[in-house]
């Protein structure tokens, strides 16, 4: 009964035929969809089943197509026109098709064909690092081998001749050997090391019994495993494989002694890296054997390396190894350079120092002779005492200046090494040693022309060292030489400044400082140097130089933080100077505080400091300004500026009760200073500006109240006293009065609405209004009336102060000849005195009485008897309130009043 093939498989077979035909055609590799076709064919080949039930014709057709593809791959591989992975996929497709076609076929030739194809396909997959596919192919390979072995046994049973059987078995064993080697390679690649070792052991068995000529191949395989293990730092595995490789290679005619020596050298390296028990002895044995069979220069180097790495290095053995390496026929400069690096690393360059002349002689005409010199110097510099390096440096310098000059690259490297050693000495505070190495560098210059590169810097470094060892004369000379090379260099001028400081040459120091400031470009480096100059002056407590140095830093630095630090230092110095010399102006300090404020503004805008750091800076300068304002309180112009700065600095701080209260105090103090300025200032324009500044400060005060209003409500905190509110009204009133602004009257009205309005405030309002420079009668009188009223409305009136306000009001009105109004106020005064019940000051009563009586007499003398009677009548009303003084006035006043009354009645003159 014929088995039917499923439609899906039949479809796959058809698609596979089409693709194989297309791939097998000439030039198919040029198709743009070659990769897609291969991948599709690979997928179809892997999914084939029931292929056994194809007709013979279909099988033959498929086999032919697969064979064509296989042969095409062989050709394409030689052309190298496609990737190895692409060709391997094509090879696998052909292999899969053939094995599927005859998977149940026991034909010997067919199976052998499968074996050959499997070995080549597995090899290709391993080369492509496709371990899973290689494993699948090798599985099919082992099945095919088993079939061949079974067929061979059956043939022997049917009287196969011994020779024929041996030949056939040899061929099968050869395939098995190749398969085992491939399996070992695969397992090693998959890190299945025990399986890899097992495969090698089996291959070794086949080799020893059947074909010992394969020992070389197996030795190479183990060598490669050893190399890969070494690269992967699996040194223990490397030891195993390399020992195996060496043992296999000993009996192999096709393994050369140089190859064996190479294996032993690598084995020695594995021992060195592994550092297991007896590693040094094993490594020595390996390298001794390597050098015995092939005395290669690399082996000599390894011997040197082992001697160096010994727990107790024997310098004689190391010296002997180095000499042996030098005398080797293949000795190269690269090998010597490596040896020098090795000795440097382990700080035993003294060995190389003993052979330095021999080494240099051997390679004196080599193109890398300069590199050898540099490497030797670098190696000698690692020695602790540095004597080897000094001796070698001196020898090189002498040779350079007498025998033959070093090339440019070597000179550059020598300078770098000399300077590095000098810098190391400098860091260790061995300044004399640093001078020695800088002088070595100086000795290599062909001329001391200012155009020589880095010569200016070299002289600067020498000057610094000379300065530190106290040789100021040499330092001055070095600085002068540096200035000739680089007169506009900031570093040069800084060193010049330091030398001038050390020699107390203030004129030179100031000159260097000015030149330092004028150096270009003004970069961070220059600013840092200016900062260092200021620091140097401060260290020596030389204010004469420190102040201009700090001024330079403040004026030219781009670093706001540096500027703030400099201003702090400068302010301290200025304050100290002002304390010592009272004639010094405070204006310079004010200017520096203002600069600090501007810089803090920049820092805040750029978020260069945290909020807390910013507040600390602002408060520090605010306290300085506040203290200066208190100290120089007699200089009202300075006080005004300083309190303004205090307020501005406080605005940079977070809003809280403390900062708010203090900022208000600053505004009030500034207002007070402004009004003091106005009293004596003759410049009308300036007076107006200052008065407007008072109004501006008061407005800022009110704005601050609005900003903190919510905070106050939330905290329940009292932030303002009634005294501050009175001062605000007073300052505003005075400013508006002097500006002749009509709004001054509204200030009086506003003050009247204040809680607990104080008569004293209105008394002060009146004094300000009646000041001769203002003379505002209306507002003066209004303020006095309110003051008097508030006195009388008090629960316990202060009749002393009230009497003064009343006298001022009456005096003011009488001076303006406003008689009727004056009489009204006198009458009111009588009422106040009567109400006072003896508390009204008698001297004030006497004044009222006398003032009104004298005015009456004045009218009397002018024959104005009715008017005189009115005033004298008012005067007599005061008489009864007198006590001790009453007798002095009563009789005379009554007599004169009667006469006056008679005259007024009769109309007589």
JSON list of C-alpha atoms in Angstrom, two decimals, residues 695-826:
[
{"chain": "A", "resi": 695, "resn": "UNK", "atom": "CA", "xyz": [9.63, 108.89, 49.93]},
{"chain": "A", "resi": 696, "resn": "UNK", "atom": "CA", "xyz": [10.97, 105.95, 47.94]},
{"chain": "A", "resi": 697, "resn": "UNK", "atom": "CA", "xyz": [12.27, 104.28, 51.10]},
{"chain": "A", "resi": 698, "resn": "UNK", "atom": "CA", "xyz": [8.91, 104.72, 52.80]},
{"chain": "A", "resi": 699, "resn": "UNK", "atom": "CA", "xyz": [7.19, 103.21, 49.77]},
{"chain": "A", "resi": 700, "resn": "UNK", "atom": "CA", "xyz": [9.57, 100.21, 49.90]},
{"chain": "A", "resi": 701, "resn": "UNK", "atom": "CA", "xyz": [8.73, 99.86, 53.59]},
{"chain": "A", "resi": 702, "resn": "UNK", "atom": "CA", "xyz": [5.02, 99.69, 52.73]},
{"chain": "A", "resi": 703, "resn": "UNK", "atom": "CA", "xyz": [5.62, 97.17, 49.95]},
{"chain": "A", "resi": 704, "resn": "UNK", "atom": "CA", "xyz": [7.54, 94.99, 52.39]},
{"chain": "A", "resi": 705, "resn": "UNK", "atom": "CA", "xyz": [4.55, 95.10, 54.72]},
{"chain": "A", "resi": 706, "resn": "UNK", "atom": "CA", "xyz": [2.33, 93.75, 51.97]},
{"chain": "A", "resi": 707, "resn": "UNK", "atom": "CA", "xyz": [4.76, 90.94, 51.08]},
{"chain": "A", "resi": 708, "resn": "UNK", "atom": "CA", "xyz": [5.02, 89.63, 54.60]},
{"chain": "A", "resi": 709, "resn": "UNK", "atom": "CA", "xyz": [1.40, 90.17, 55.54]},
{"chain": "A", "resi": 710, "resn": "UNK", "atom": "CA", "xyz": [0.36, 86.52, 54.96]},
{"chain": "A", "resi": 711, "resn": "UNK", "atom": "CA", "xyz": [3.39, 85.26, 56.82]},
{"chain": "A", "resi": 712, "resn": "UNK", "atom": "CA", "xyz": [2.55, 87.47, 59.79]},
{"chain": "A", "resi": 713, "resn": "UNK", "atom": "CA", "xyz": [-1.01, 86.21, 59.91]},
{"chain": "A", "resi": 714, "resn": "UNK", "atom": "CA", "xyz": [0.15, 82.60, 59.75]},
{"chain": "A", "resi": 715, "resn": "UNK", "atom": "CA", "xyz": [2.76, 83.05, 62.50]},
{"chain": "A", "resi": 716, "resn": "UNK", "atom": "CA", "xyz": [0.85, 85.45, 64.69]},
{"chain": "A", "resi": 717, "resn": "UNK", "atom": "CA", "xyz": [3.95, 87.64, 65.04]},
{"chain": "A", "resi": 718, "resn": "UNK", "atom": "CA", "xyz": [4.10, 91.36, 65.77]},
{"chain": "A", "resi": 719, "resn": "UNK", "atom": "CA", "xyz": [6.61, 92.88, 63.35]},
{"chain": "A", "resi": 720, "resn": "UNK", "atom": "CA", "xyz": [6.14, 96.62, 63.76]},
{"chain": "A", "resi": 721, "resn": "UNK", "atom": "CA", "xyz": [6.06, 98.94, 66.75]},
{"chain": "A", "resi": 722, "resn": "UNK", "atom": "CA", "xyz": [3.93, 102.05, 67.02]},
{"chain": "A", "resi": 723, "resn": "UNK", "atom": "CA", "xyz": [7.15, 104.04, 67.23]},
{"chain": "A", "resi": 724, "resn": "UNK", "atom": "CA", "xyz": [8.18, 102.89, 63.73]},
{"chain": "A", "resi": 725, "resn": "UNK", "atom": "CA", "xyz": [4.80, 103.94, 62.34]},
{"chain": "A", "resi": 726, "resn": "UNK", "atom": "CA", "xyz": [5.19, 107.37, 63.92]},
{"chain": "A", "resi": 727, "resn": "UNK", "atom": "CA", "xyz": [8.65, 107.70, 62.41]},
{"chain": "A", "resi": 728, "resn": "UNK", "atom": "CA", "xyz": [7.31, 106.76, 58.98]},
{"chain": "A", "resi": 729, "resn": "UNK", "atom": "CA", "xyz": [4.67, 109.51, 59.24]},
{"chain": "A", "resi": 730, "resn": "UNK", "atom": "CA", "xyz": [7.17, 112.01, 60.55]},
{"chain": "A", "resi": 731, "resn": "UNK", "atom": "CA", "xyz": [9.77, 111.31, 57.83]},
{"chain": "A", "resi": 732, "resn": "UNK", "atom": "CA", "xyz": [7.14, 111.41, 55.11]},
{"chain": "A", "resi": 733, "resn": "UNK", "atom": "CA", "xyz": [5.69, 114.65, 56.50]},
{"chain": "A", "resi": 734, "resn": "UNK", "atom": "CA", "xyz": [9.09, 116.33, 56.63]},
{"chain": "A", "resi": 735, "resn": "UNK", "atom": "CA", "xyz": [9.98, 115.23, 53.10]},
{"chain": "A", "resi": 736, "resn": "UNK", "atom": "CA", "xyz": [6.65, 116.40, 51.64]},
{"chain": "A", "resi": 737, "resn": "UNK", "atom": "CA", "xyz": [6.88, 119.70, 53.54]},
{"chain": "A", "resi": 738, "resn": "UNK", "atom": "CA", "xyz": [10.32, 120.44, 52.13]},
{"chain": "A", "resi": 739, "resn": "UNK", "atom": "CA", "xyz": [9.15, 119.45, 48.66]},
{"chain": "A", "resi": 740, "resn": "UNK", "atom": "CA", "xyz": [6.21, 121.84, 49.15]},
{"chain": "A", "resi": 741, "resn": "UNK", "atom": "CA", "xyz": [3.90, 118.96, 48.39]},
{"chain": "A", "resi": 742, "resn": "UNK", "atom": "CA", "xyz": [0.22, 119.40, 49.35]},
{"chain": "A", "resi": 743, "resn": "UNK", "atom": "CA", "xyz": [0.07, 115.76, 50.43]},
{"chain": "A", "resi": 744, "resn": "UNK", "atom": "CA", "xyz": [1.81, 116.75, 53.66]},
{"chain": "A", "resi": 745, "resn": "UNK", "atom": "CA", "xyz": [-1.56, 117.58, 55.24]},
{"chain": "A", "resi": 746, "resn": "UNK", "atom": "CA", "xyz": [-2.84, 114.06, 54.51]},
{"chain": "A", "resi": 747, "resn": "UNK", "atom": "CA", "xyz": [0.04, 112.71, 56.57]},
{"chain": "A", "resi": 748, "resn": "UNK", "atom": "CA", "xyz": [-1.29, 114.62, 59.60]},
{"chain": "A", "resi": 749, "resn": "UNK", "atom": "CA", "xyz": [-4.75, 113.21, 59.00]},
{"chain": "A", "resi": 750, "resn": "UNK", "atom": "CA", "xyz": [-3.33, 109.72, 58.62]},
{"chain": "A", "resi": 751, "resn": "UNK", "atom": "CA", "xyz": [-1.32, 110.06, 61.81]},
{"chain": "A", "resi": 752, "resn": "UNK", "atom": "CA", "xyz": [-4.48, 111.09, 63.69]},
{"chain": "A", "resi": 753, "resn": "UNK", "atom": "CA", "xyz": [-6.01, 107.74, 62.78]},
{"chain": "A", "resi": 754, "resn": "UNK", "atom": "CA", "xyz": [-3.12, 105.76, 64.29]},
{"chain": "A", "resi": 755, "resn": "UNK", "atom": "CA", "xyz": [-3.90, 103.70, 67.39]},
{"chain": "A", "resi": 756, "resn": "UNK", "atom": "CA", "xyz": [-2.83, 105.58, 70.54]},
{"chain": "A", "resi": 757, "resn": "UNK", "atom": "CA", "xyz": [-2.05, 108.78, 68.67]},
{"chain": "A", "resi": 758, "resn": "UNK", "atom": "CA", "xyz": [0.65, 110.62, 70.55]},
{"chain": "A", "resi": 759, "resn": "UNK", "atom": "CA", "xyz": [0.49, 114.43, 71.06]},
{"chain": "A", "resi": 760, "resn": "UNK", "atom": "CA", "xyz": [4.27, 114.46, 70.84]},
{"chain": "A", "resi": 761, "resn": "UNK", "atom": "CA", "xyz": [4.11, 113.40, 67.17]},
{"chain": "A", "resi": 762, "resn": "UNK", "atom": "CA", "xyz": [1.93, 116.35, 66.30]},
{"chain": "A", "resi": 763, "resn": "UNK", "atom": "CA", "xyz": [4.11, 118.63, 68.38]},
{"chain": "A", "resi": 764, "resn": "UNK", "atom": "CA", "xyz": [7.00, 117.47, 66.17]},
{"chain": "A", "resi": 765, "resn": "UNK", "atom": "CA", "xyz": [4.83, 117.95, 63.06]},
{"chain": "A", "resi": 766, "resn": "UNK", "atom": "CA", "xyz": [4.23, 121.51, 64.18]},
{"chain": "A", "resi": 767, "resn": "UNK", "atom": "CA", "xyz": [7.92, 122.16, 64.79]},
{"chain": "A", "resi": 768, "resn": "UNK", "atom": "CA", "xyz": [8.72, 120.89, 61.30]},
{"chain": "A", "resi": 769, "resn": "UNK", "atom": "CA", "xyz": [5.97, 122.95, 59.70]},
{"chain": "A", "resi": 770, "resn": "UNK", "atom": "CA", "xyz": [6.96, 126.13, 61.53]},
{"chain": "A", "resi": 771, "resn": "UNK", "atom": "CA", "xyz": [10.64, 125.71, 60.74]},
{"chain": "A", "resi": 772, "resn": "UNK", "atom": "CA", "xyz": [11.89, 128.90, 59.05]},
{"chain": "A", "resi": 773, "resn": "UNK", "atom": "CA", "xyz": [13.02, 126.95, 55.98]},
{"chain": "A", "resi": 774, "resn": "UNK", "atom": "CA", "xyz": [9.42, 125.78, 55.48]},
{"chain": "A", "resi": 775, "resn": "UNK", "atom": "CA", "xyz": [7.17, 128.15, 57.49]},
{"chain": "A", "resi": 776, "resn": "UNK", "atom": "CA", "xyz": [3.87, 126.40, 56.71]},
{"chain": "A", "resi": 777, "resn": "UNK", "atom": "CA", "xyz": [1.54, 128.27, 59.12]},
{"chain": "A", "resi": 778, "resn": "UNK", "atom": "CA", "xyz": [-1.56, 126.33, 58.23]},
{"chain": "A", "resi": 779, "resn": "UNK", "atom": "CA", "xyz": [-0.09, 122.91, 58.91]},
{"chain": "A", "resi": 780, "resn": "UNK", "atom": "CA", "xyz": [1.83, 124.15, 61.95]},
{"chain": "A", "resi": 781, "resn": "UNK", "atom": "CA", "xyz": [-1.28, 125.51, 63.57]},
{"chain": "A", "resi": 782, "resn": "UNK", "atom": "CA", "xyz": [-3.25, 122.39, 62.68]},
{"chain": "A", "resi": 783, "resn": "UNK", "atom": "CA", "xyz": [-0.64, 120.13, 64.21]},
{"chain": "A", "resi": 784, "resn": "UNK", "atom": "CA", "xyz": [-0.49, 122.23, 67.42]},
{"chain": "A", "resi": 785, "resn": "UNK", "atom": "CA", "xyz": [-4.25, 122.22, 67.81]},
{"chain": "A", "resi": 786, "resn": "UNK", "atom": "CA", "xyz": [-4.33, 118.42, 67.43]},
{"chain": "A", "resi": 787, "resn": "UNK", "atom": "CA", "xyz": [-1.50, 118.06, 69.91]},
{"chain": "A", "resi": 788, "resn": "UNK", "atom": "CA", "xyz": [-3.34, 120.25, 72.47]},
{"chain": "A", "resi": 789, "resn": "UNK", "atom": "CA", "xyz": [-6.57, 118.38, 71.93]},
{"chain": "A", "resi": 790, "resn": "UNK", "atom": "CA", "xyz": [-4.91, 115.01, 72.37]},
{"chain": "A", "resi": 791, "resn": "UNK", "atom": "CA", "xyz": [-3.28, 116.23, 75.59]},
{"chain": "A", "resi": 792, "resn": "UNK", "atom": "CA", "xyz": [-6.63, 117.32, 76.98]},
{"chain": "A", "resi": 793, "resn": "UNK", "atom": "CA", "xyz": [-8.38, 114.12, 75.87]},
{"chain": "A", "resi": 794, "resn": "UNK", "atom": "CA", "xyz": [-5.94, 111.97, 77.76]},
{"chain": "A", "resi": 795, "resn": "UNK", "atom": "CA", "xyz": [-7.12, 110.37, 80.99]},
{"chain": "A", "resi": 796, "resn": "UNK", "atom": "CA", "xyz": [-4.31, 112.14, 82.84]},
{"chain": "A", "resi": 797, "resn": "UNK", "atom": "CA", "xyz": [-3.32, 115.13, 80.70]},
{"chain": "A", "resi": 798, "resn": "UNK", "atom": "CA", "xyz": [0.28, 116.26, 80.70]},
{"chain": "A", "resi": 799, "resn": "UNK", "atom": "CA", "xyz": [-0.36, 119.97, 81.38]},
{"chain": "A", "resi": 800, "resn": "UNK", "atom": "CA", "xyz": [3.32, 120.81, 81.17]},
{"chain": "A", "resi": 801, "resn": "UNK", "atom": "CA", "xyz": [3.59, 119.66, 77.55]},
{"chain": "A", "resi": 802, "resn": "UNK", "atom": "CA", "xyz": [0.12, 120.93, 76.77]},
{"chain": "A", "resi": 803, "resn": "UNK", "atom": "CA", "xyz": [1.02, 124.38, 78.09]},
{"chain": "A", "resi": 804, "resn": "UNK", "atom": "CA", "xyz": [4.05, 124.47, 75.82]},
{"chain": "A", "resi": 805, "resn": "UNK", "atom": "CA", "xyz": [1.95, 123.62, 72.75]},
{"chain": "A", "resi": 806, "resn": "UNK", "atom": "CA", "xyz": [-0.66, 126.18, 73.75]},
{"chain": "A", "resi": 807, "resn": "UNK", "atom": "CA", "xyz": [1.97, 128.89, 74.24]},
{"chain": "A", "resi": 808, "resn": "UNK", "atom": "CA", "xyz": [3.49, 128.01, 70.81]},
{"chain": "A", "resi": 809, "resn": "UNK", "atom": "CA", "xyz": [0.10, 128.26, 69.16]},
{"chain": "A", "resi": 810, "resn": "UNK", "atom": "CA", "xyz": [-0.75, 131.63, 70.75]},
{"chain": "A", "resi": 811, "resn": "UNK", "atom": "CA", "xyz": [2.71, 132.99, 70.02]},
{"chain": "A", "resi": 812, "resn": "UNK", "atom": "CA", "xyz": [2.46, 131.86, 66.41]},
{"chain": "A", "resi": 813, "resn": "UNK", "atom": "CA", "xyz": [-0.95, 133.49, 65.94]},
{"chain": "A", "resi": 814, "resn": "UNK", "atom": "CA", "xyz": [0.01, 136.70, 67.64]},
{"chain": "A", "resi": 815, "resn": "UNK", "atom": "CA", "xyz": [3.15, 136.99, 65.56]},
{"chain": "A", "resi": 816, "resn": "UNK", "atom": "CA", "xyz": [0.91, 136.84, 62.52]},
{"chain": "A", "resi": 817, "resn": "UNK", "atom": "CA", "xyz": [-1.31, 139.65, 64.04]},
{"chain": "A", "resi": 818, "resn": "UNK", "atom": "CA", "xyz": [-4.32, 137.38, 64.00]},
{"chain": "A", "resi": 819, "resn": "UNK", "atom": "CA", "xyz": [-5.81, 139.11, 67.09]},
{"chain": "A", "resi": 820, "resn": "UNK", "atom": "CA", "xyz": [-9.26, 137.59, 67.16]},
{"chain": "A", "resi": 821, "resn": "UNK", "atom": "CA", "xyz": [-7.91, 134.06, 66.80]},
{"chain": "A", "resi": 822, "resn": "UNK", "atom": "CA", "xyz": [-5.36, 134.77, 69.50]},
{"chain": "A", "resi": 823, "resn": "UNK", "atom": "CA", "xyz": [-8.09, 135.98, 71.87]},
{"chain": "A", "resi": 824, "resn": "UNK", "atom": "CA", "xyz": [-10.02, 132.79, 71.25]},
{"chain": "A", "resi": 825, "resn": "UNK", "atom": "CA", "xyz": [-6.99, 130.65, 72.09]},
{"chain": "A", "resi": 826, "resn": "UNK", "atom": "CA", "xyz": [-6.37, 132.77, 75.25]}
]
